[in-house]
XYZ file of N, CA and C in Angstrom:
717
model
N 0.843 -1.466 -0.043
C 0.091 -0.152 -0.051
C 0.946 1.053 -0.081
N 2.350 1.232 0.483
C 3.199 2.354 0.251
C 3.311 2.588 -0.723
N 3.195 2.108 -2.257
C 3.545 2.229 -3.163
C 2.340 3.315 -4.117
N 0.784 2.573 -3.654
C -0.110 2.620 -3.782
C -0.502 4.652 -4.422
N -0.669 4.883 -5.305
C -1.320 5.812 -5.429
C -2.705 6.416 -6.145
N -3.784 6.649 -5.205
C -4.709 7.057 -5.901
C -5.189 7.833 -7.043
N -3.972 8.591 -7.236
C -4.815 9.404 -8.481
C -3.752 8.871 -9.835
N -3.226 8.095 -9.584
C -2.078 7.717 -10.710
C -3.098 7.270 -12.010
N -4.115 6.233 -11.672
C -4.742 5.950 -12.672
C -5.378 6.966 -14.292
N -6.167 7.688 -12.756
C -6.735 9.013 -14.033
C -5.469 9.811 -14.301
N -4.543 10.057 -14.109
C -3.220 10.936 -14.346
C -2.575 10.166 -15.972
N -2.964 8.703 -15.455
C -2.559 8.105 -16.747
C -2.652 8.022 -17.918
N -4.298 7.489 -17.472
C -5.587 7.564 -18.355
C -5.806 8.080 -19.815
N -6.181 7.054 -20.947
C -6.284 7.647 -22.399
C -7.419 9.008 -21.909
N -8.491 9.390 -20.912
C -9.704 10.193 -20.419
C -8.460 11.608 -20.451
N -7.475 11.495 -19.836
C -7.118 12.731 -19.383
C -6.353 13.520 -20.047
N -7.175 14.449 -20.639
C -6.784 14.730 -22.372
C -7.971 16.395 -22.514
N -7.658 17.343 -23.152
C -8.610 18.252 -23.153
C -9.491 17.627 -24.392
N -9.056 16.644 -24.992
C -9.688 16.813 -26.193
C -11.041 15.578 -25.559
N -11.131 15.106 -24.422
C -11.710 14.105 -24.321
C -13.062 14.730 -22.764
N -14.042 14.885 -23.117
C -14.591 15.759 -22.156
C -15.075 14.476 -20.596
N -14.695 14.259 -19.793
C -14.557 13.340 -18.995
C -16.169 13.216 -18.188
N -16.973 14.446 -17.983
C -17.955 14.853 -17.863
C -19.543 14.276 -18.215
N -19.024 13.852 -19.608
C -20.378 13.655 -20.888
C -21.045 12.042 -20.337
N -21.827 12.006 -19.989
C -22.431 10.729 -20.336
C -22.151 9.838 -21.238
N -22.193 10.385 -22.564
C -21.802 9.598 -23.414
C -20.347 9.029 -23.480
N -19.790 9.936 -23.107
C -18.172 9.402 -23.400
C -18.123 7.977 -22.455
N -18.629 8.501 -20.260
C -18.989 7.125 -20.083
C -19.270 5.710 -20.357
N -20.835 5.773 -21.478
C -21.402 4.948 -21.757
C -20.578 4.279 -23.058
N -20.361 5.065 -23.955
C -19.265 4.426 -25.027
C -17.871 4.546 -25.659
N -17.420 5.449 -24.648
C -16.101 6.063 -24.657
C -15.804 7.028 -25.245
N -16.944 8.013 -26.151
C -16.750 9.062 -27.710
C -18.278 9.392 -27.173
N -18.023 10.998 -27.350
C -18.607 12.170 -27.667
C -19.467 12.592 -28.811
N -20.664 11.725 -29.690
C -20.433 12.453 -30.359
C -20.692 13.639 -31.183
N -20.418 14.413 -32.186
C -20.791 15.820 -32.674
C -22.205 15.770 -33.634
N -23.077 15.086 -33.513
C -24.177 14.666 -34.895
C -24.827 15.761 -34.188
N -25.204 16.467 -33.285
C -26.184 16.845 -32.919
C -25.768 18.662 -33.577
N -24.367 18.655 -34.115
C -23.522 20.029 -34.316
C -23.986 20.550 -35.346
N -24.453 19.245 -36.555
C -24.544 19.687 -38.080
C -26.154 19.162 -38.247
N -27.132 19.291 -37.469
C -28.899 19.190 -37.182
C -29.374 20.100 -37.088
N -30.297 20.054 -37.419
C -31.334 21.446 -37.842
C -31.726 21.363 -36.225
N -32.043 22.348 -35.666
C -32.374 22.083 -34.133
C -34.131 22.017 -33.898
N -34.509 22.715 -35.335
C -36.095 22.680 -35.418
C -36.677 21.421 -35.981
N -35.844 20.752 -36.967
C -36.066 20.014 -37.578
C -36.292 18.229 -36.335
N -35.218 18.308 -35.783
C -34.678 17.331 -34.869
C -35.877 17.357 -33.744
N -36.972 18.480 -33.643
C -37.751 18.040 -31.983
C -38.653 18.299 -33.280
N -38.906 17.934 -34.484
C -40.590 17.629 -34.801
C -41.225 19.384 -35.282
N -40.600 20.588 -35.103
C -40.863 21.271 -35.899
C -40.719 21.693 -36.985
N -41.480 22.950 -37.469
C -41.516 22.778 -38.832
C -39.846 24.188 -39.225
N -39.297 23.868 -39.690
C -38.040 24.419 -39.743
C -38.566 25.462 -40.981
N -38.018 26.947 -40.888
C -38.506 28.205 -41.895
C -37.733 28.128 -43.108
N -36.654 27.517 -42.607
C -35.165 28.377 -43.471
C -35.690 27.013 -44.746
N -36.210 26.015 -44.937
C -36.777 24.704 -45.300
C -35.531 23.995 -46.127
N -35.393 24.136 -47.654
C -34.356 23.634 -48.157
C -32.915 24.425 -48.327
N -33.434 26.055 -47.881
C -31.941 26.675 -47.950
C -31.645 26.444 -46.637
N -31.951 25.718 -46.048
C -31.639 25.621 -44.435
C -30.374 24.810 -44.427
N -29.328 25.353 -43.486
C -27.572 25.246 -43.422
C -27.213 23.981 -43.304
N -28.526 23.279 -41.641
C -27.822 22.414 -41.669
C -28.819 20.969 -42.397
N -29.042 19.657 -41.096
C -29.072 18.500 -41.995
C -30.593 18.449 -41.280
N -31.462 17.926 -42.521
C -32.898 17.702 -41.486
C -32.673 16.447 -41.992
N -32.416 15.651 -40.493
C -32.381 14.443 -40.374
C -32.235 13.836 -38.878
N -32.689 13.217 -38.862
C -33.283 12.497 -37.222
C -32.221 11.851 -36.641
N -31.977 11.939 -35.725
C -30.716 11.508 -34.395
C -31.343 10.561 -33.699
N -30.793 9.601 -33.558
C -31.112 8.741 -32.391
C -30.241 8.069 -31.201
N -30.190 8.407 -29.852
C -29.074 8.203 -29.476
C -29.290 7.151 -29.543
N -27.490 6.829 -29.545
C -26.964 4.919 -29.450
C -26.404 4.353 -30.927
N -27.068 5.745 -31.970
C -27.244 5.091 -33.206
C -25.689 5.507 -33.591
N -25.405 4.757 -34.863
C -23.859 5.058 -36.091
C -23.780 6.585 -35.895
N -22.883 7.280 -35.514
C -22.599 8.625 -35.690
C -21.830 8.677 -37.098
N -22.379 10.366 -37.372
C -21.788 10.707 -38.913
C -20.909 11.399 -38.961
N -20.390 11.418 -37.576
C -18.938 12.265 -37.835
C -17.988 11.995 -37.996
N -16.948 13.195 -38.932
C -15.551 12.566 -39.528
C -14.849 13.356 -39.339
N -13.623 13.071 -39.252
C -12.151 13.489 -39.190
C -11.417 13.477 -39.934
N -10.530 14.100 -40.014
C -9.458 14.486 -41.234
C -8.052 13.567 -40.750
N -7.770 12.511 -41.586
C -6.257 12.083 -41.391
C -5.328 12.311 -42.017
N -3.843 11.414 -42.126
C -2.977 11.740 -43.165
C -2.994 10.300 -43.664
N -3.466 10.574 -44.471
C -3.537 8.712 -45.636
C -2.474 9.138 -46.934
N -1.403 8.450 -46.866
C -0.749 8.916 -48.267
C 0.602 7.720 -48.692
N 1.119 8.062 -49.663
C 2.364 7.270 -50.003
C 3.414 8.486 -49.848
N 4.258 8.322 -50.064
C 5.822 9.266 -50.169
C 6.672 8.497 -50.758
N 6.847 7.984 -51.858
C 8.250 6.933 -52.363
C 9.322 7.525 -52.433
N 10.264 6.870 -52.254
C 11.848 7.074 -51.922
C 12.687 7.115 -53.439
N 12.814 8.162 -53.904
C 13.908 7.643 -55.209
C 14.658 7.109 -55.183
N 14.714 5.864 -55.941
C 15.735 4.561 -55.978
C 16.497 4.667 -56.770
N 18.052 3.756 -56.536
C 19.051 4.346 -57.149
C 19.021 3.709 -59.042
N 19.861 4.067 -59.478
C 19.478 3.255 -61.599
C 20.140 1.843 -61.249
N 19.452 1.092 -61.711
C 19.511 -0.871 -61.880
C 21.467 -0.650 -62.019
N 21.683 -1.339 -61.575
C 23.077 -1.566 -61.708
C 24.137 -0.421 -61.113
N 23.873 0.313 -60.308
C 24.802 1.574 -60.161
C 24.746 1.196 -58.611
N 26.399 0.735 -57.832
C 26.817 1.036 -56.404
C 26.192 2.104 -55.349
N 25.309 1.559 -54.555
C 25.401 2.559 -53.362
C 25.260 2.052 -51.844
N 25.848 3.195 -51.120
C 25.726 3.175 -49.680
C 24.159 2.546 -49.056
N 24.156 1.617 -48.446
C 22.849 1.092 -47.908
C 23.059 0.345 -46.493
N 22.285 0.671 -45.544
C 22.313 0.542 -44.268
C 21.267 -0.467 -43.894
N 20.830 -1.863 -43.281
C 20.762 -2.634 -43.350
C 19.270 -2.434 -42.213
N 18.374 -2.301 -42.007
C 17.465 -1.618 -41.077
C 16.633 -2.418 -40.738
N 16.107 -3.824 -40.657
C 15.084 -4.476 -40.692
C 15.455 -5.616 -41.158
N 15.347 -7.406 -40.635
C 15.246 -8.237 -41.385
C 14.431 -9.370 -41.650
N 13.652 -9.536 -42.403
C 12.953 -10.589 -42.054
C 13.241 -11.691 -41.903
N 14.259 -12.377 -43.048
C 14.307 -13.448 -42.900
C 16.031 -13.282 -44.160
N 16.760 -14.440 -44.301
C 17.659 -14.052 -45.024
C 17.382 -13.604 -46.095
N 16.676 -13.836 -46.672
C 16.321 -13.300 -48.186
C 15.510 -12.451 -48.482
N 15.053 -11.630 -46.783
C 13.803 -10.876 -47.119
C 14.235 -9.748 -46.206
N 14.562 -8.430 -46.744
C 15.171 -7.427 -45.247
C 14.600 -6.210 -46.088
N 14.936 -4.853 -44.641
C 14.760 -3.638 -45.157
C 16.279 -3.091 -45.178
N 16.517 -1.903 -46.381
C 17.510 -0.645 -46.270
C 17.436 0.610 -46.545
N 18.318 1.178 -45.526
C 17.968 2.932 -46.029
C 19.254 3.583 -45.952
N 18.752 4.574 -47.337
C 19.737 5.193 -48.340
C 20.464 6.124 -47.557
N 21.750 6.238 -46.573
C 22.139 7.549 -45.956
C 22.766 8.204 -47.222
N 22.823 8.110 -48.519
C 23.206 8.877 -49.300
C 22.778 9.695 -50.054
N 21.426 8.722 -50.095
C 20.145 8.561 -51.269
C 20.745 7.877 -52.130
N 20.636 8.188 -53.387
C 20.557 7.371 -55.079
C 21.895 7.883 -54.886
N 23.188 8.322 -55.087
C 24.303 8.961 -55.645
C 25.179 7.642 -55.361
N 25.453 7.430 -56.283
C 26.657 6.078 -56.636
C 27.187 6.492 -55.962
N 28.325 5.665 -55.802
C 29.572 5.495 -54.559
C 30.831 6.368 -55.471
N 30.608 5.717 -56.776
C 31.559 6.436 -57.307
C 31.655 7.673 -57.474
N 30.460 8.580 -57.855
C 30.097 9.323 -58.261
C 30.064 10.658 -56.660
N 30.055 9.937 -55.354
C 30.322 10.309 -54.255
C 31.380 10.899 -53.974
N 32.945 9.872 -54.224
C 34.353 9.759 -53.758
C 34.506 10.919 -54.600
N 34.090 11.336 -55.924
C 34.629 12.323 -57.221
C 34.229 13.312 -56.662
N 33.285 13.578 -55.478
C 32.499 15.343 -55.589
C 32.572 15.211 -53.930
N 33.295 16.350 -53.240
C 33.247 16.440 -52.267
C 32.204 17.057 -51.759
N 31.991 18.514 -52.765
C 30.749 19.431 -52.512
C 29.617 18.985 -52.819
N 29.488 17.446 -53.316
C 28.057 16.791 -53.502
C 28.030 16.061 -52.008
N 29.184 15.611 -51.742
C 28.985 14.877 -49.803
C 28.511 16.122 -49.144
N 29.200 17.000 -49.228
C 28.721 18.322 -48.324
C 26.932 18.719 -48.633
N 26.856 18.421 -49.248
C 25.397 19.435 -50.601
C 24.566 17.787 -49.971
N 24.292 16.897 -49.640
C 23.760 15.661 -49.014
C 23.583 16.041 -47.549
N 24.967 16.087 -47.377
C 24.719 15.934 -45.707
C 24.259 17.162 -45.015
N 24.172 18.285 -46.077
C 23.139 19.703 -45.415
C 21.663 19.240 -45.901
N 21.577 18.433 -46.267
C 19.782 18.518 -46.788
C 18.930 17.418 -45.554
N 17.920 17.854 -45.554
C 16.783 17.291 -44.142
C 17.096 15.493 -45.087
N 17.574 14.774 -43.524
C 17.410 12.921 -43.576
C 16.901 12.418 -42.975
N 17.473 11.188 -42.370
C 16.747 10.478 -41.658
C 17.135 10.753 -40.094
N 18.310 11.336 -40.128
C 18.568 11.847 -38.602
C 18.544 12.639 -37.384
N 18.258 13.636 -39.410
C 17.628 14.774 -38.655
C 16.257 15.171 -38.274
N 15.332 14.062 -39.466
C 14.181 13.619 -39.301
C 13.818 13.186 -37.630
N 14.368 12.239 -37.168
C 13.910 11.691 -35.716
C 14.543 12.226 -34.840
N 15.331 13.276 -35.087
C 15.786 13.964 -34.023
C 14.179 15.277 -33.760
N 14.170 15.632 -34.718
C 12.427 16.489 -34.287
C 11.756 16.065 -34.411
N 11.565 14.058 -34.280
C 10.344 13.494 -33.723
C 10.672 13.518 -31.955
N 12.055 13.621 -32.130
C 11.668 12.888 -30.552
C 11.608 14.576 -30.233
N 12.214 15.601 -30.493
C 11.739 16.861 -29.898
C 10.373 16.991 -29.889
N 9.734 17.486 -30.260
C 7.747 17.704 -30.450
C 7.252 16.272 -29.765
N 7.520 15.309 -29.867
C 6.373 13.982 -29.363
C 6.927 13.849 -28.373
N 8.124 14.100 -27.429
C 8.445 13.953 -26.102
C 7.824 15.018 -25.044
N 7.104 16.008 -25.769
C 6.516 16.597 -25.203
C 5.409 16.381 -24.718
N 4.184 15.681 -25.424
C 2.731 15.437 -25.128
C 2.763 14.276 -24.334
N 2.475 14.271 -23.188
C 2.573 13.311 -21.962
C 0.973 12.902 -22.734
N 0.311 13.282 -22.976
C -0.868 12.583 -22.827
C -1.593 12.757 -24.537
N -2.510 11.926 -24.836
C -3.246 11.867 -25.831
C -3.546 13.164 -26.334
N -3.660 13.343 -27.875
C -3.941 14.526 -28.445
C -4.837 14.594 -29.840
N -5.470 13.569 -29.519
C -6.712 13.168 -30.418
C -7.900 12.646 -29.177
N -9.139 13.188 -29.849
C -10.256 12.245 -29.313
C -10.822 10.788 -29.021
N -11.584 9.901 -28.700
C -11.512 8.698 -28.425
C -12.142 8.274 -29.632
N -11.199 7.816 -30.521
C -11.856 7.702 -31.882
C -10.928 6.130 -32.197
N -11.553 5.558 -33.233
C -10.513 4.166 -33.289
C -9.718 5.299 -34.760
N -8.477 4.058 -34.830
C -7.650 4.759 -35.787
C -8.102 4.005 -36.893
N -7.807 4.859 -38.213
C -7.885 4.519 -39.832
C -7.199 3.634 -40.100
N -7.307 2.409 -40.467
C -6.020 1.957 -41.691
C -5.957 3.000 -42.493
N -4.554 2.482 -42.920
C -3.796 3.120 -43.454
C -3.642 4.532 -43.148
N -3.838 4.808 -41.619
C -3.368 6.032 -41.401
C -2.048 6.516 -41.204
N -1.621 7.724 -40.843
C -0.270 7.760 -40.867
C 0.452 8.272 -39.667
N 0.941 7.468 -38.804
C 0.801 8.546 -37.179
C 2.479 8.615 -36.678
N 2.139 8.720 -35.446
C 3.639 9.004 -34.983
C 3.361 8.008 -33.935
N 4.572 6.495 -33.914
C 4.289 5.591 -32.904
C 5.469 5.597 -32.138
N 5.521 4.792 -31.023
C 6.580 5.246 -29.971
C 6.709 3.813 -29.818
N 8.354 3.188 -30.398
C 8.644 1.898 -30.224
C 8.999 1.305 -28.862
N 8.379 -0.035 -28.827
C 8.408 -0.413 -27.010
C 9.330 -0.413 -26.684
N 10.632 -1.203 -27.152
C 11.803 -1.655 -27.389
C 13.048 -0.407 -26.948
N 13.198 0.481 -27.561
C 13.752 1.850 -27.237
C 13.068 3.024 -27.050
N 11.646 2.798 -26.771
C 11.392 4.173 -26.510
C 10.978 5.261 -27.443
N 11.560 5.350 -28.086
C 11.529 6.075 -29.607
C 10.624 6.517 -30.639
N 10.670 7.280 -30.837
C 9.119 7.443 -31.699
C 9.712 7.577 -33.297
N 8.746 7.390 -33.751
C 9.047 7.203 -35.268
C 7.509 7.797 -36.484
N 7.907 7.609 -37.409
C 6.887 7.768 -38.344
C 5.807 6.204 -38.607
N 5.014 6.100 -38.994
C 4.364 4.756 -39.113
C 3.172 4.819 -39.759
N 3.074 3.772 -40.483
C 1.342 3.781 -40.776
C 0.475 2.727 -40.343
N -0.963 2.725 -40.010
C -1.474 1.746 -39.064
C -2.067 0.520 -40.029
N -1.527 -0.198 -40.040
C -1.976 -1.722 -40.726
C -2.969 -2.794 -40.280
N -3.001 -2.252 -39.247
C -4.397 -3.488 -38.160
C -4.905 -3.218 -37.341
N -5.718 -3.567 -36.833
C -6.461 -3.138 -35.635
C -7.340 -3.728 -35.051
N -7.507 -4.386 -33.622
C -7.949 -4.611 -32.716
C -8.949 -3.646 -31.344
N -9.885 -3.420 -32.713
C -10.467 -2.110 -31.370
C -11.305 -2.766 -29.726
N -11.415 -4.042 -30.022
C -11.840 -4.471 -28.836
C -10.577 -4.223 -27.462
N -9.826 -4.373 -27.591
C -8.499 -4.020 -26.737
C -7.573 -2.862 -26.876
N -8.311 -1.984 -28.134
C -7.579 -0.855 -28.352
C -5.980 -0.889 -29.002
N -5.550 -1.954 -29.566
C -4.435 -2.462 -29.865
C -3.940 -1.901 -31.367
N -3.115 -1.836 -31.640
C -3.043 -1.156 -33.212
C -1.849 -2.120 -33.783
N -1.216 -2.640 -35.180
C -0.151 -3.229 -35.575
C -0.034 -1.874 -36.494
N 1.318 -1.623 -36.678
C 1.761 -0.662 -36.820
C 2.965 -0.624 -38.090
N 3.538 -0.186 -38.946
C 4.502 -0.554 -39.941
C 5.076 0.665 -40.224
N 6.600 0.566 -39.291
C 7.346 1.808 -39.826
C 7.941 2.109 -40.559
N 7.542 3.210 -41.455
C 7.965 3.424 -43.161
C 9.001 4.077 -43.339
N 9.523 3.894 -42.165
C 11.710 4.711 -42.031
C 12.512 3.491 -41.752
N 11.850 2.450 -40.979
C 12.778 1.286 -41.489
C 12.798 0.363 -41.562
N 11.346 -0.120 -41.977
C 10.619 -1.631 -42.374
C 10.065 -2.766 -41.422
N 10.401 -2.385 -39.913
C 9.329 -2.817 -39.538
C 8.221 -3.191 -38.783
N 7.345 -3.786 -38.033
C 6.238 -3.567 -37.634
C 5.939 -4.028 -36.448
N 4.961 -3.847 -35.521
C 4.811 -3.769 -34.447
C 3.265 -3.333 -33.919
N 2.923 -4.603 -32.473
C 1.478 -4.160 -32.251
C 1.468 -3.233 -31.311
N 0.758 -2.053 -31.270
C 1.153 -1.517 -30.064
C -0.014 -1.197 -29.178
N -0.214 -0.672 -27.920
C -1.724 -0.350 -27.529
C -1.561 1.694 -28.008
N -2.827 1.886 -27.971
C -3.143 3.162 -28.417
C -2.713 4.201 -27.500
N -2.068 4.001 -26.659
C -1.521 5.239 -25.541
C -0.060 5.331 -26.403
N 0.222 4.774 -27.322
C 1.633 5.221 -27.542
C 1.455 5.589 -29.321
N 0.312 6.303 -29.636
C 0.415 6.410 -30.479
C -0.647 8.304 -30.660
N 0.527 8.521 -31.584
C -0.068 10.635 -31.643
C -0.217 10.773 -32.701
N -1.072 11.702 -33.064
C -1.570 12.397 -34.122
C -0.539 12.625 -35.442
N -0.355 12.935 -36.392
C 0.688 12.777 -36.858
C 0.806 14.339 -37.239
N 2.442 14.527 -37.419
C 2.313 16.479 -37.894
C 2.411 16.896 -39.402
N 2.046 17.638 -40.101
C 2.375 17.424 -41.353
C 3.877 17.646 -41.842
N 3.872 18.762 -40.755
C 5.674 19.345 -40.780
C 6.875 18.398 -41.044
N 6.221 17.130 -40.675
C 6.832 15.964 -40.777
C 6.858 14.864 -42.174
N 6.045 15.264 -42.772
C 5.790 14.249 -43.916
C 6.801 15.130 -45.266
N 7.424 15.777 -45.141
C 8.390 16.382 -46.120
C 9.414 14.639 -46.230
N 10.064 14.745 -45.692
C 11.195 14.153 -45.693
C 10.549 12.271 -47.003
N 10.471 11.225 -47.536
C 9.897 10.708 -48.307
C 10.484 9.011 -47.463
N 9.302 8.327 -47.550
C 9.506 7.623 -46.134
C 11.120 6.581 -46.932
N 11.431 6.187 -45.896
C 12.832 5.740 -45.551
C 13.068 4.248 -45.948
N 12.263 3.522 -45.743
C 12.916 1.912 -45.654
C 12.211 1.639 -47.368
N 13.213 0.576 -47.755
C 13.338 0.507 -48.880
C 12.983 -1.461 -49.173
N 12.557 -2.023 -49.301
C 12.333 -3.621 -48.907
C 13.087 -4.060 -50.505
N 13.794 -5.451 -49.819
C 14.555 -5.841 -50.527
C 14.578 -7.419 -50.530
N 14.652 -8.630 -51.867
C 14.710 -9.840 -51.564
C 16.107 -10.049 -52.427
N 16.377 -11.045 -51.909
C 17.914 -11.930 -52.796
C 16.834 -12.208 -54.056
N 17.726 -11.854 -54.994
C 17.247 -12.928 -56.463
C 18.144 -14.495 -56.122
N 16.635 -14.878 -56.818
C 17.046 -16.084 -56.917
C 17.376 -17.291 -55.700
N 17.034 -16.675 -54.562
C 16.958 -17.073 -53.550
C 15.857 -17.550 -52.538
N 15.294 -18.303 -51.969
C 14.045 -18.516 -50.995
C 14.711 -19.068 -49.739
N 14.001 -18.366 -48.762
C 14.491 -18.814 -47.325
C 13.526 -19.701 -46.847
N 14.070 -20.732 -45.944
C 13.185 -21.824 -45.299
C 12.485 -20.978 -44.226
N 12.861 -19.878 -43.688
C 13.098 -19.248 -42.752
C 11.142 -18.515 -42.610
N 10.384 -19.197 -42.255
C 8.749 -18.634 -42.217
C 8.629 -18.032 -41.283
N 9.110 -17.298 -40.141
C 8.874 -16.971 -39.211
C 8.238 -15.427 -39.985
N 6.917 -14.598 -39.289
C 6.558 -13.233 -39.420
C 7.413 -12.120 -39.007
N 8.346 -12.725 -37.698
C 8.538 -11.334 -36.823
C 9.607 -11.027 -37.384
N 10.504 -9.686 -36.912
C 11.519 -9.284 -38.174
C 12.697 -8.650 -36.681
N 13.414 -7.903 -36.859
C 14.843 -8.000 -36.276
C 15.594 -6.614 -36.705
């Protein structure tokens, strides 16, 4: 009992957020407060005649408590592919994730520039180092999301394909990620880390809304297969 803190549960709760109205009965029952009434004509909804008729700015529909909400929310869902090197060129790569001996992911720290060109052009090397890269992106991600202690979104399910910021469990580092699967019954989502190639199931408490200023750099993970080689290793886990 000496270690028990009666306020800890509420403090760490997903509902401890300015985006969640904890005094709402709808939140207490369903976990979400719909905004349906905000777009419905109050005269029509109450059974009265709306004097604006067809020119009314609001919807002339009936809303039943407990029915499916018509709310919508904007999310980031996009592809930002990386420019790949020319076929036959020699480039610098770093292996970021291994699925099996013949299937893995790499990143290109020097972009698609070939090794001979980089060796011969010191100005090009300096230019590449000054450009936005994965290292600077990761640094900015940590600086921004490490300050967000609590949920920055309403209590709504994540959309499949949505781009988010996700905190990996092994190193507690924030990464750009895409939602690829979900278990709504226990608020778990599977995310694919678009800059490194690995995937992980995470609780929604480790997910944050994506900010557009982190979208400029193309997704860095490049999926690779060894030609003519088939691995006997069938596990879906990654390293």
